[in-house]
Amino acid sequence: MSHDHAGHRHHRGHAHGHAAHDVHERAHQDGAHRAGESVRRLSASLALTALVMIAEAVGGWISGSLALLSDAAHMLTDAGALGLAVVAAVLATRPADDKKTFGYRRAEVLGAQINVGALVLLTIWISWEAIQRLRGAHEAIDLRLMSIIALVGLVANLAILWFLHQERSLNARSAFLHVLSDTISSFAILLGAGVMALRPASWWIDPLLSIGISALIVWGAWRIVLEITDILMEAVPGHIDFAEVVRQMEAAEGVMAVHDLHIWSISSGMCALSAHLVVDGVAMGRNDEILTEVKARLRRTFGIDHTTLQIESAAYAHVDDVHTH
C-alpha cells in the first residue's frame, strides 16, 4: 500500500510539474503574441505618419502655408517617436542576461530622451519662423490646397490614434501625445483655412496657428520630461499610493511591520518593489504562505508583479535597523 501511495504522489507531482510548465509556456506565448501585435500596430502607425508628413511638407511648400510646414515638422518628430517605440518594443522582447539583468526595458527611456530633444529644437524653429512671418510681408497662400492637405492629415491622425490607444509603453504614449496634438493642429489648420478664405485680411491666422502648434509641442514634451525624470530617479510611480502599499502588506496575516520598502519603475508599465517583512515568532514557519498572500495583494491591488521580499523576525529587524542607521 505504501509503495502504491508513493507512486501516486510521484505521479501527481509529475502532473503538477507539467501543469506548471504548461501555464508558464502559455504565459510566454501570450506575452510574445501581445508584443508582436504591439510591433505591428506601431509599424502601421509609423508608415501612415510618414506618408502624411511627406504630404504636409510638399503641400505646405507649394501652398505657402507655414502652419502646414510646421505640422509636417511636428509629424517628423511623431515619426521619430513611433520609430523609437518600434525599436523599444522589439528590444523589450529580448531576454535579460548576465550584464542586463532587467533586459532592455529602459531602451524606451533612452529613446524618449532623444525624442524630447528633437521636440525642443522643433519648437524653437517653428516659433522663430512664425514671428518672422508676423513681422514681415506675407505671401499668398493656396487655401484650397491647404484645406485638402489638412483634411487628409486630420483623417490620418484619427486613424493613428485608433492604432495607438491600446499601447501602454512610454514611447507609444509619447507618440500618442504627439499625434493627439497633430490631430488638434490639423483641425485648427482646416478651420483657419476656412476663416482666411472668408476673410482674406486674416492672413495672420497661419503663423499664429504655428505658434499654437509650438505650445502643444511644449506641453507634450514637458509631460514626457516629468515621466522620464521619475523613472530615472526611481521615484514611486504616480498611480501608486505608498502608504496604501504599506497598509496592504501589513494586513497580511502574520506580518507585524514593513520596512526598507522601495517602489520604482523599470520602464513604463513595469513596476518593481523590494521590502523587509517583520513577522511574529508564531508565523516564522509560514514563510511561503506569507509571501504568497503579500505578493497576491500587491499584484491584485497595484499590479506589481516584480517583487523581492525578505522575511525576518522582530529581533532581527531591530538589529538590522540599528546597524543600518
Short mmCIF file of C-alpha atoms in Angstrom, two decimals:
data_model
loop_
_atom_site.label_atom_id
_atom_site.label_comp_id
_atom_site.label_asym_id
_atom_site.label_seq_id
_atom_site.Cartn_x
_atom_site.Cartn_y
_atom_site.Cartn_z
CA MET A 1 0.00 0.00 0.00
CA SER A 2 2.77 2.41 0.95
CA HIS A 3 4.57 1.73 -2.31
CA ASP A 4 1.45 2.46 -4.34
CA HIS A 5 0.84 5.63 -2.34
CA ALA A 6 4.39 6.85 -3.00
CA GLY A 7 3.96 6.12 -6.67
CA HIS A 8 0.73 8.05 -6.64
CA ARG A 9 2.46 11.02 -5.06
CA HIS A 10 5.16 10.88 -7.72
CA HIS A 11 2.54 10.74 -10.47
CA ARG A 12 0.71 13.72 -9.03
CA GLY A 13 3.95 15.68 -8.65
CA HIS A 14 4.86 14.84 -12.22
CA ALA A 15 1.42 16.00 -13.40
CA HIS A 16 1.64 19.20 -11.39
CA GLY A 17 5.09 19.84 -12.87
CA HIS A 18 3.70 19.51 -16.37
CA ALA A 19 0.77 21.77 -15.49
CA ALA A 20 3.08 24.49 -14.13
CA HIS A 21 5.25 24.21 -17.22
CA ASP A 22 2.19 24.49 -19.47
CA VAL A 23 0.96 27.58 -17.62
CA HIS A 24 4.40 29.19 -17.93
CA GLU A 25 4.59 28.31 -21.60
CA ARG A 26 1.12 29.75 -22.29
CA ALA A 27 2.04 32.94 -20.43
CA HIS A 28 5.23 33.21 -22.51
CA GLN A 29 3.29 32.67 -25.74
CA ASP A 30 0.66 35.22 -24.74
CA GLY A 31 3.38 37.77 -23.96
CA ALA A 32 5.08 37.13 -27.31
CA HIS A 33 1.72 37.46 -29.11
CA ARG A 34 0.99 40.78 -27.40
CA ALA A 35 4.47 42.04 -28.22
CA GLY A 36 4.01 41.06 -31.87
CA GLU A 37 0.64 42.81 -32.02
CA SER A 38 2.22 45.91 -30.47
CA VAL A 39 5.02 45.99 -33.05
CA ARG A 40 2.50 45.62 -35.89
CA ARG A 41 0.31 48.45 -34.61
CA LEU A 42 3.28 50.73 -34.07
CA SER A 43 4.72 49.92 -37.51
CA ALA A 44 1.39 50.66 -39.23
CA SER A 45 1.19 53.97 -37.35
CA LEU A 46 4.75 54.82 -38.38
CA ALA A 47 4.07 54.14 -42.08
CA LEU A 48 0.90 56.25 -42.08
CA THR A 49 2.64 59.08 -40.20
CA ALA A 50 5.49 59.15 -42.71
CA LEU A 51 3.07 59.37 -45.64
CA VAL A 52 1.10 62.25 -44.09
CA MET A 53 4.32 64.03 -43.12
CA ILE A 54 5.52 63.99 -46.75
CA ALA A 55 2.09 65.16 -47.96
CA GLU A 56 2.06 68.07 -45.49
CA ALA A 57 5.63 69.07 -46.26
CA VAL A 58 5.04 69.13 -50.02
CA GLY A 59 1.59 70.71 -49.61
CA GLY A 60 2.88 73.36 -47.23
CA TRP A 61 5.75 74.26 -49.55
CA ILE A 62 3.52 74.53 -52.62
CA SER A 63 0.64 76.33 -50.88
CA GLY A 64 2.88 78.68 -48.89
CA SER A 65 1.30 77.68 -45.57
CA LEU A 66 3.67 77.90 -42.61
CA ALA A 67 1.11 76.10 -40.46
CA LEU A 68 1.25 73.06 -42.77
CA LEU A 69 5.05 73.12 -42.85
CA SER A 70 5.10 73.38 -39.05
CA ASP A 71 2.72 70.47 -38.75
CA ALA A 72 4.87 68.45 -41.16
CA ALA A 73 7.86 69.14 -38.93
CA HIS A 74 5.81 68.10 -35.94
CA MET A 75 4.92 64.88 -37.71
CA LEU A 76 8.62 64.30 -38.31
CA THR A 77 9.04 64.05 -34.55
CA ASP A 78 5.93 61.83 -34.46
CA ALA A 79 7.66 59.54 -36.93
CA GLY A 80 10.77 59.63 -34.74
CA ALA A 81 8.75 58.83 -31.63
CA LEU A 82 6.98 55.95 -33.35
CA GLY A 83 10.25 54.66 -34.79
CA LEU A 84 11.78 54.69 -31.32
CA ALA A 85 8.68 52.98 -29.94
CA VAL A 86 9.02 50.21 -32.54
CA VAL A 87 12.71 49.74 -31.69
CA ALA A 88 11.95 49.77 -27.95
CA ALA A 89 9.11 47.25 -28.39
CA VAL A 90 11.44 44.90 -30.25
CA LEU A 91 14.24 45.35 -27.69
CA ALA A 92 11.79 44.76 -24.82
CA THR A 93 11.22 41.22 -26.10
CA ARG A 94 14.91 40.41 -25.72
CA PRO A 95 15.62 38.32 -22.62
CA ALA A 96 17.71 39.50 -19.69
CA ASP A 97 21.34 38.39 -19.49
CA ASP A 98 24.24 38.47 -17.05
CA LYS A 99 25.03 42.10 -17.91
CA LYS A 100 21.49 43.50 -18.27
CA THR A 101 19.55 41.67 -15.59
CA PHE A 102 16.37 43.65 -16.27
CA GLY A 103 16.67 43.12 -20.00
CA TYR A 104 16.35 46.06 -22.38
CA ARG A 105 13.22 47.64 -20.90
CA ARG A 106 14.81 51.03 -20.37
CA ALA A 107 15.71 51.38 -24.03
CA GLU A 108 12.37 53.18 -24.34
CA VAL A 109 13.51 55.77 -21.78
CA LEU A 110 16.67 56.48 -23.77
CA GLY A 111 14.57 56.80 -26.91
CA ALA A 112 12.14 59.17 -25.22
CA GLN A 113 15.04 61.42 -24.16
CA ILE A 114 16.14 61.74 -27.79
CA ASN A 115 12.57 62.46 -28.77
CA VAL A 116 12.22 65.28 -26.24
CA GLY A 117 15.44 66.88 -27.52
CA ALA A 118 14.01 66.86 -31.05
CA LEU A 119 10.79 68.41 -29.77
CA VAL A 120 12.67 71.32 -28.16
CA LEU A 121 14.62 72.09 -31.34
CA LEU A 122 11.44 71.86 -33.39
CA THR A 123 9.59 74.28 -31.12
CA ILE A 124 12.37 76.86 -31.40
CA TRP A 125 12.36 76.65 -35.21
CA ILE A 126 8.57 76.90 -35.55
CA SER A 127 8.35 79.85 -33.16
CA TRP A 128 11.13 81.73 -34.95
CA GLU A 129 9.56 81.25 -38.37
CA ALA A 130 6.13 82.31 -37.11
CA ILE A 131 7.45 85.50 -35.52
CA GLN A 132 9.40 86.39 -38.67
CA ARG A 133 6.28 85.96 -40.79
CA LEU A 134 4.16 88.06 -38.44
CA ARG A 135 6.73 90.85 -38.59
CA GLY A 136 7.37 90.72 -42.35
CA ALA A 137 5.37 90.69 -45.56
CA HIS A 138 3.22 87.62 -46.07
CA GLU A 139 2.95 85.59 -49.24
CA ALA A 140 -0.31 84.44 -50.80
CA ILE A 141 -1.50 81.05 -49.56
CA ASP A 142 -3.25 78.46 -51.70
CA LEU A 143 -6.12 77.93 -49.27
CA ARG A 144 -7.75 75.18 -51.32
CA LEU A 145 -4.63 73.00 -51.27
CA MET A 146 -4.06 73.90 -47.61
CA SER A 147 -7.58 72.69 -46.74
CA ILE A 148 -7.25 69.43 -48.67
CA ILE A 149 -3.93 68.52 -47.04
CA ALA A 150 -5.22 69.48 -43.58
CA LEU A 151 -8.28 67.26 -44.07
CA VAL A 152 -6.09 64.34 -45.16
CA GLY A 153 -3.90 64.90 -42.10
CA LEU A 154 -6.91 65.02 -39.79
CA VAL A 155 -8.31 61.70 -41.06
CA ALA A 156 -4.89 60.03 -40.95
CA ASN A 157 -4.17 61.25 -37.42
CA LEU A 158 -7.51 59.92 -36.19
CA ALA A 159 -6.62 56.54 -37.68
CA ILE A 160 -3.20 56.60 -35.98
CA LEU A 161 -4.78 57.48 -32.64
CA TRP A 162 -7.01 54.44 -33.00
CA PHE A 163 -3.94 52.27 -33.64
CA LEU A 164 -2.11 53.66 -30.60
CA HIS A 165 -4.87 53.84 -27.97
CA GLN A 166 -4.14 50.25 -26.80
CA GLU A 167 -0.42 50.85 -26.33
CA ARG A 168 0.95 51.46 -22.81
CA SER A 169 4.71 51.87 -23.26
CA LEU A 170 6.37 55.23 -22.56
CA ASN A 171 7.39 55.83 -26.17
CA ALA A 172 4.00 54.76 -27.52
CA ARG A 173 2.22 57.11 -25.11
CA SER A 174 4.71 59.81 -26.04
CA ALA A 175 3.84 59.23 -29.70
CA PHE A 176 0.13 59.22 -28.81
CA LEU A 177 0.51 62.71 -27.31
CA HIS A 178 2.32 63.85 -30.45
CA VAL A 179 -0.38 62.52 -32.73
CA LEU A 180 -3.13 63.91 -30.49
CA SER A 181 -1.63 67.38 -30.75
CA ASP A 182 -1.24 66.85 -34.51
CA THR A 183 -4.92 65.94 -34.74
CA ILE A 184 -5.82 69.19 -33.00
CA SER A 185 -3.40 71.05 -35.26
CA SER A 186 -4.91 69.55 -38.42
CA PHE A 187 -8.39 70.56 -37.29
CA ALA A 188 -7.18 74.07 -36.42
CA ILE A 189 -5.43 74.42 -39.80
CA LEU A 190 -8.59 73.29 -41.59
CA LEU A 191 -10.67 75.79 -39.61
CA GLY A 192 -8.09 78.54 -40.16
CA ALA A 193 -8.08 77.96 -43.91
CA GLY A 194 -11.86 78.39 -43.91
CA VAL A 195 -11.66 81.66 -41.98
CA MET A 196 -8.92 83.02 -44.25
CA ALA A 197 -10.99 82.09 -47.31
CA LEU A 198 -13.91 84.13 -45.95
CA ARG A 199 -11.73 86.97 -44.66
CA PRO A 200 -8.50 87.40 -46.71
CA ALA A 201 -7.27 90.06 -44.28
CA SER A 202 -6.90 87.34 -41.64
CA TRP A 203 -3.60 86.07 -43.12
CA TRP A 204 -2.03 86.30 -39.65
CA ILE A 205 -4.00 83.17 -38.65
CA ASP A 206 -1.47 80.94 -40.44
CA PRO A 207 1.63 81.98 -38.42
CA LEU A 208 -0.50 82.22 -35.28
CA LEU A 209 -1.52 78.58 -35.75
CA SER A 210 2.17 77.73 -35.95
CA ILE A 211 2.74 79.30 -32.55
CA GLY A 212 -0.23 77.32 -31.22
CA ILE A 213 1.34 74.12 -32.55
CA SER A 214 4.56 75.06 -30.73
CA ALA A 215 2.62 75.39 -27.48
CA LEU A 216 1.16 71.91 -27.97
CA ILE A 217 4.65 70.52 -28.56
CA VAL A 218 5.97 72.14 -25.37
CA TRP A 219 3.04 70.78 -23.35
CA GLY A 220 3.60 67.24 -24.61
CA ALA A 221 7.37 67.45 -24.12
CA TRP A 222 7.05 68.66 -20.54
CA ARG A 223 4.85 65.70 -19.57
CA ILE A 224 7.38 63.31 -21.08
CA VAL A 225 10.26 65.02 -19.24
CA LEU A 226 8.47 64.61 -15.91
CA GLU A 227 7.85 60.91 -16.51
CA ILE A 228 11.42 60.27 -17.67
CA THR A 229 12.73 62.08 -14.58
CA ASP A 230 10.59 59.97 -12.25
CA ILE A 231 11.79 56.74 -13.88
CA LEU A 232 15.47 57.73 -13.79
CA MET A 233 15.17 58.96 -10.18
CA GLU A 234 13.42 55.67 -9.33
CA ALA A 235 10.50 57.57 -7.80
CA VAL A 236 7.32 55.82 -6.67
CA PRO A 237 5.07 55.57 -9.77
CA GLY A 238 2.39 58.26 -9.77
CA HIS A 239 -0.53 55.82 -9.74
CA ILE A 240 0.68 54.02 -6.60
CA ASP A 241 -0.08 55.21 -3.05
CA PHE A 242 2.98 54.37 -0.91
CA ALA A 243 1.02 54.41 2.37
CA GLU A 244 -1.65 52.14 0.92
CA VAL A 245 1.01 49.65 -0.19
CA VAL A 246 2.32 49.52 3.38
CA ARG A 247 -1.21 49.07 4.72
CA GLN A 248 -1.98 46.22 2.33
CA MET A 249 1.27 44.41 3.14
CA GLU A 250 0.82 44.77 6.90
CA ALA A 251 -2.74 43.47 6.59
CA ALA A 252 -1.39 40.06 5.57
CA GLU A 253 -1.72 37.52 8.37
CA GLY A 254 1.45 37.23 10.43
CA VAL A 255 3.08 40.48 9.19
CA MET A 256 3.84 42.87 12.06
CA ALA A 257 5.58 45.64 10.12
CA VAL A 258 7.19 46.59 6.82
CA HIS A 259 10.45 48.47 6.44
CA ASP A 260 13.10 49.22 3.80
CA LEU A 261 10.25 49.48 1.28
CA HIS A 262 11.23 50.67 -2.20
CA ILE A 263 8.89 51.02 -5.19
CA TRP A 264 10.13 52.13 -8.59
CA SER A 265 9.61 51.78 -12.34
CA ILE A 266 11.91 49.68 -14.51
CA SER A 267 10.10 51.16 -17.51
CA SER A 268 6.59 52.41 -18.17
CA GLY A 269 4.10 49.79 -17.09
CA MET A 270 6.69 47.65 -15.26
CA CYS A 271 6.94 48.38 -11.52
CA ALA A 272 9.31 46.73 -9.06
CA LEU A 273 9.17 46.51 -5.28
CA SER A 274 11.54 45.36 -2.55
CA ALA A 275 10.84 45.26 1.19
CA HIS A 276 11.56 43.58 4.51
CA LEU A 277 8.60 41.90 6.24
CA VAL A 278 8.75 41.65 10.01
CA VAL A 279 6.72 38.65 11.24
CA ASP A 280 5.87 37.41 14.72
CA GLY A 281 7.52 34.33 16.18
CA VAL A 282 4.48 32.11 15.66
CA ALA A 283 4.38 32.95 11.93
CA MET A 284 8.09 32.32 11.27
CA GLY A 285 7.35 28.82 9.98
CA ARG A 286 4.75 30.07 7.50
CA ASN A 287 7.11 31.92 5.19
CA ASP A 288 5.70 30.55 1.95
CA GLU A 289 2.11 31.33 2.95
CA ILE A 290 3.03 34.88 3.96
CA LEU A 291 4.93 35.51 0.74
CA THR A 292 2.06 34.13 -1.34
CA GLU A 293 -0.50 36.35 0.37
CA VAL A 294 1.61 39.53 0.22
CA LYS A 295 2.54 39.01 -3.42
CA ALA A 296 -1.11 38.34 -4.29
CA ARG A 297 -2.17 41.58 -2.58
CA LEU A 298 0.48 43.58 -4.45
CA ARG A 299 -0.44 42.04 -7.79
CA ARG A 300 -4.20 42.34 -7.32
CA THR A 301 -4.34 45.86 -5.85
CA PHE A 302 -1.42 47.64 -7.52
CA GLY A 303 -0.42 45.49 -10.50
CA ILE A 304 3.09 44.97 -9.10
CA ASP A 305 4.50 41.63 -10.26
CA HIS A 306 8.25 42.09 -9.81
CA THR A 307 8.77 41.83 -6.03
CA THR A 308 11.71 40.97 -3.78
CA LEU A 309 10.67 40.32 -0.17
CA GLN A 310 12.78 39.42 2.84
CA ILE A 311 11.12 37.84 5.89
CA GLU A 312 12.69 38.45 9.29
CA SER A 313 11.79 38.21 12.96
CA ALA A 314 11.18 41.24 15.14
CA ALA A 315 14.54 40.72 16.90
CA TYR A 316 16.45 40.53 13.61
CA ALA A 317 14.66 43.59 12.23
CA HIS A 318 15.67 45.60 15.31
CA VAL A 319 19.33 44.58 15.00
CA ASP A 320 19.23 45.30 11.24
CA ASP A 321 17.83 48.79 11.84
CA VAL A 322 20.49 49.54 14.46
CA HIS A 323 23.31 48.56 12.11
CA THR A 324 21.71 50.39 9.18
CA HIS A 325 21.22 53.66 11.00
#
